[in-house]
Amino acid sequence: MKKLICLLLALGIAVTASAAASASMSGVPSSIDKDETATITVKLSGTPDMTSAMVQVQLADGLSLVSGQWIKSAPLNSFDMNTNYGVLGGFSGNLDGDVFKLVIKGVTPSAAAKSVKVSFTFKSGSTIVDTTSVSKNVIVACPGHSYGSWTKENDTTHKRTCSVCAEEETANHTWNSGAVTKKATCKEEGEKT
């Protein structure tokens, strides 16, 4: 019986030790217009007891960081907009719940998705006790496309491309009754396009 209890306790400790922190984001739009902003909240769960936490925000080209701030309070509470790196320290416990808020801005429109990534490192004293990160994709959309000329894509469709964001618009060919491009004569056939 003692062996069974010891085994169950060991398994319980192993399961508890292997539970890792996780992060999620809310408020992330699927697309954002150029010069538009969005406020994103990062929530943590399953964080270990710690004395400090570090955050790093990474944005793909085409997005910029307007602001970043810790929601949780602690004696040491900082975020440097020049490095997109911050520290929360001088406390004891976990950081489960809404922890960090950032505001992003669309800068360069593109049809390709841009990544927003937030990473955390948790320390107890000088020892790293866990890490986690979360990332989402955002498309920076054109507020108004500036399309070029239509070009033939194949026998049934044509396309044009926005010079700002490179989005392509495709449409089926439409046919009219044609226009006479060369009049027929008594000696030669005419042409209709």
CSV table of C-alpha atoms in Angstrom, one decimal:
chain,number,residue,atom,x,y,z
A,1,MET,CA,0.0,0.0,0.0
A,2,LYS,CA,2.8,2.4,0.9
A,3,LYS,CA,4.5,1.7,-2.5
A,4,LEU,CA,1.2,2.5,-4.3
A,5,ILE,CA,0.8,5.8,-2.4
A,6,CYS,CA,4.5,6.7,-3.2
A,7,LEU,CA,3.9,5.8,-6.8
A,8,LEU,CA,0.8,8.0,-7.0
A,9,LEU,CA,2.6,10.9,-5.3
A,10,ALA,CA,5.5,10.6,-7.7
A,11,LEU,CA,3.1,10.6,-10.7
A,12,GLY,CA,1.3,13.6,-9.2
A,13,ILE,CA,4.5,15.5,-8.8
A,14,ALA,CA,5.6,14.6,-12.3
A,15,VAL,CA,2.3,15.7,-13.8
A,16,THR,CA,2.4,19.0,-11.8
A,17,ALA,CA,6.1,19.6,-12.8
A,18,SER,CA,5.3,19.0,-16.5
A,19,ALA,CA,2.4,21.4,-16.6
A,20,ALA,CA,3.6,24.4,-18.6
A,21,ALA,CA,2.5,27.9,-18.8
A,22,SER,CA,0.5,28.9,-21.8
A,23,ALA,CA,-0.5,32.3,-23.3
A,24,SER,CA,-3.4,33.5,-25.4
A,25,MET,CA,-4.2,36.8,-27.2
A,26,SER,CA,-7.6,38.5,-27.4
A,27,GLY,CA,-8.5,41.5,-29.5
A,28,VAL,CA,-6.3,40.5,-32.5
A,29,PRO,CA,-8.1,41.5,-35.7
A,30,SER,CA,-7.8,39.3,-38.8
A,31,SER,CA,-7.0,42.4,-40.8
A,32,ILE,CA,-6.2,46.0,-39.9
A,33,ASP,CA,-6.1,49.0,-42.3
A,34,LYS,CA,-3.0,51.1,-42.9
A,35,ASP,CA,-2.7,53.7,-40.0
A,36,GLU,CA,-5.4,51.9,-38.0
A,37,THR,CA,-4.6,50.6,-34.5
A,38,ALA,CA,-5.7,47.5,-32.5
A,39,THR,CA,-5.4,46.8,-28.8
A,40,ILE,CA,-4.4,43.3,-27.9
A,41,THR,CA,-4.5,41.7,-24.4
A,42,VAL,CA,-2.3,38.7,-23.5
A,43,LYS,CA,-3.6,36.3,-20.9
A,44,LEU,CA,-1.4,33.7,-19.1
A,45,SER,CA,-2.5,30.4,-17.5
A,46,GLY,CA,-0.6,27.7,-15.7
A,47,THR,CA,2.3,30.0,-14.7
A,48,PRO,CA,4.6,28.8,-12.0
A,49,ASP,CA,5.4,30.7,-8.8
A,50,MET,CA,8.1,33.2,-9.6
A,51,THR,CA,9.7,36.5,-8.6
A,52,SER,CA,10.0,38.1,-12.0
A,53,ALA,CA,8.8,37.9,-15.6
A,54,MET,CA,10.2,39.2,-18.8
A,55,VAL,CA,8.2,40.0,-22.0
A,56,GLN,CA,9.4,40.6,-25.5
A,57,VAL,CA,7.1,41.8,-28.4
A,58,GLN,CA,8.1,40.9,-31.9
A,59,LEU,CA,6.2,42.4,-34.9
A,60,ALA,CA,6.7,41.5,-38.6
A,61,ASP,CA,7.6,44.3,-41.0
A,62,GLY,CA,4.4,46.2,-41.9
A,63,LEU,CA,3.3,46.6,-38.3
A,64,SER,CA,4.5,48.9,-35.6
A,65,LEU,CA,4.2,48.9,-31.8
A,66,VAL,CA,2.3,52.0,-30.5
A,67,SER,CA,2.5,51.0,-26.8
A,68,GLY,CA,3.1,48.1,-24.4
A,69,GLN,CA,2.3,47.9,-20.7
A,70,TRP,CA,2.0,45.4,-17.9
A,71,ILE,CA,-1.6,45.0,-16.6
A,72,LYS,CA,-0.4,43.3,-13.4
A,73,SER,CA,1.4,45.6,-10.9
A,74,ALA,CA,4.6,45.0,-9.1
A,75,PRO,CA,7.4,47.1,-7.5
A,76,LEU,CA,9.5,46.8,-10.7
A,77,ASN,CA,7.2,47.4,-13.7
A,78,SER,CA,8.8,48.5,-17.0
A,79,PHE,CA,8.5,48.2,-20.8
A,80,ASP,CA,11.0,49.8,-23.2
A,81,MET,CA,9.5,50.8,-26.5
A,82,ASN,CA,13.0,51.1,-28.1
A,83,THR,CA,13.7,47.4,-27.5
A,84,ASN,CA,10.1,46.0,-27.2
A,85,TYR,CA,11.3,44.3,-24.0
A,86,GLY,CA,9.9,44.6,-20.5
A,87,VAL,CA,10.3,43.4,-16.9
A,88,LEU,CA,7.9,42.8,-14.0
A,89,GLY,CA,9.6,42.0,-10.7
A,90,GLY,CA,9.7,42.2,-7.0
A,91,PHE,CA,6.7,40.0,-6.3
A,92,SER,CA,6.1,36.4,-5.4
A,93,GLY,CA,3.4,34.2,-6.9
A,94,ASN,CA,2.1,33.4,-10.4
A,95,LEU,CA,0.9,35.6,-13.2
A,96,ASP,CA,-2.3,33.8,-14.3
A,97,GLY,CA,-4.9,36.1,-15.9
A,98,ASP,CA,-4.7,39.2,-18.1
A,99,VAL,CA,-1.0,40.3,-17.9
A,100,PHE,CA,0.1,42.5,-20.8
A,101,LYS,CA,-1.5,44.9,-23.2
A,102,LEU,CA,-0.1,46.2,-26.5
A,103,VAL,CA,-1.4,48.5,-29.2
A,104,ILE,CA,-0.3,47.8,-32.8
A,105,LYS,CA,-0.6,49.9,-35.9
A,106,GLY,CA,-0.9,48.9,-39.5
A,107,VAL,CA,2.0,50.5,-41.5
A,108,THR,CA,2.6,48.8,-44.8
A,109,PRO,CA,-0.4,47.2,-46.6
A,110,SER,CA,0.3,43.7,-48.0
A,111,ALA,CA,-1.8,40.7,-49.0
A,112,ALA,CA,0.6,38.5,-46.9
A,113,ALA,CA,-0.2,38.0,-43.2
A,114,LYS,CA,2.1,39.7,-40.7
A,115,SER,CA,3.0,38.0,-37.3
A,116,VAL,CA,2.5,39.5,-33.9
A,117,LYS,CA,4.4,37.4,-31.3
A,118,VAL,CA,4.7,37.9,-27.5
A,119,SER,CA,7.2,35.8,-25.5
A,120,PHE,CA,7.5,35.5,-21.7
A,121,THR,CA,10.3,34.2,-19.5
A,122,PHE,CA,9.5,33.4,-15.8
A,123,LYS,CA,12.2,33.5,-13.1
A,124,SER,CA,12.5,32.6,-9.5
A,125,GLY,CA,15.5,34.5,-8.3
A,126,SER,CA,18.0,34.0,-11.2
A,127,THR,CA,16.7,30.6,-12.2
A,128,ILE,CA,14.4,30.4,-15.3
A,129,VAL,CA,11.4,28.3,-14.2
A,130,ASP,CA,9.3,28.4,-17.4
A,131,THR,CA,8.8,30.2,-20.8
A,132,THR,CA,5.9,30.5,-23.1
A,133,SER,CA,4.9,32.5,-26.2
A,134,VAL,CA,1.9,33.2,-28.4
A,135,SER,CA,1.7,34.5,-31.9
A,136,LYS,CA,-1.1,35.5,-34.3
A,137,ASN,CA,-1.3,36.7,-37.9
A,138,VAL,CA,-2.7,40.0,-39.1
A,139,ILE,CA,-3.1,41.3,-42.6
A,140,VAL,CA,-2.5,45.0,-43.1
A,141,ALA,CA,-5.2,45.9,-45.7
A,142,CYS,CA,-5.4,48.8,-48.1
A,143,PRO,CA,-8.0,51.4,-47.1
A,144,GLY,CA,-8.6,51.9,-50.8
A,145,HIS,CA,-6.9,49.9,-53.5
A,146,SER,CA,-5.1,51.5,-56.4
A,147,TYR,CA,-5.4,48.9,-59.2
A,148,GLY,CA,-3.4,49.0,-62.4
A,149,SER,CA,-4.7,47.8,-65.8
A,150,TRP,CA,-6.4,44.6,-66.5
A,151,THR,CA,-4.2,41.9,-68.0
A,152,LYS,CA,-5.2,38.5,-69.5
A,153,GLU,CA,-4.6,35.7,-67.1
A,154,ASN,CA,-6.0,32.8,-69.3
A,155,ASP,CA,-8.7,32.2,-71.9
A,156,THR,CA,-11.6,32.9,-69.4
A,157,THR,CA,-10.2,35.4,-66.9
A,158,HIS,CA,-8.2,38.6,-66.5
A,159,LYS,CA,-6.6,40.2,-63.4
A,160,ARG,CA,-5.3,43.5,-62.1
A,161,THR,CA,-2.9,44.2,-59.1
A,162,CYS,CA,-3.1,46.9,-56.5
A,163,SER,CA,0.1,49.0,-56.6
A,164,VAL,CA,-0.1,49.6,-52.8
A,165,CYS,CA,-0.6,46.1,-51.3
A,166,ALA,CA,-0.1,43.8,-54.3
A,167,GLU,CA,-3.6,42.3,-53.9
A,168,GLU,CA,-4.8,40.7,-57.1
A,169,GLU,CA,-8.4,41.0,-58.3
A,170,THR,CA,-9.5,38.5,-60.9
A,171,ALA,CA,-12.7,38.6,-63.0
A,172,ASN,CA,-14.2,36.5,-65.8
A,173,HIS,CA,-14.0,37.9,-69.4
A,174,THR,CA,-17.2,39.6,-70.5
A,175,TRP,CA,-18.0,39.6,-74.2
A,176,ASN,CA,-19.9,42.1,-76.3
A,177,SER,CA,-21.1,41.8,-79.9
A,178,GLY,CA,-17.7,43.0,-81.1
A,179,ALA,CA,-16.4,45.9,-83.0
A,180,VAL,CA,-15.4,46.1,-86.7
A,181,THR,CA,-11.7,46.6,-86.8
A,182,LYS,CA,-11.3,46.1,-90.6
A,183,LYS,CA,-14.2,46.8,-93.0
A,184,ALA,CA,-14.9,44.1,-95.6
A,185,THR,CA,-14.3,45.0,-99.2
A,186,CYS,CA,-15.3,43.3,-102.4
A,187,LYS,CA,-11.8,41.8,-102.5
A,188,GLU,CA,-11.0,41.1,-98.8
A,189,GLU,CA,-12.9,39.8,-95.7
A,190,GLY,CA,-13.3,42.2,-92.8
A,191,GLU,CA,-12.4,41.6,-89.1
A,192,LYS,CA,-14.5,41.9,-86.0
A,193,THR,CA,-12.9,41.9,-82.5
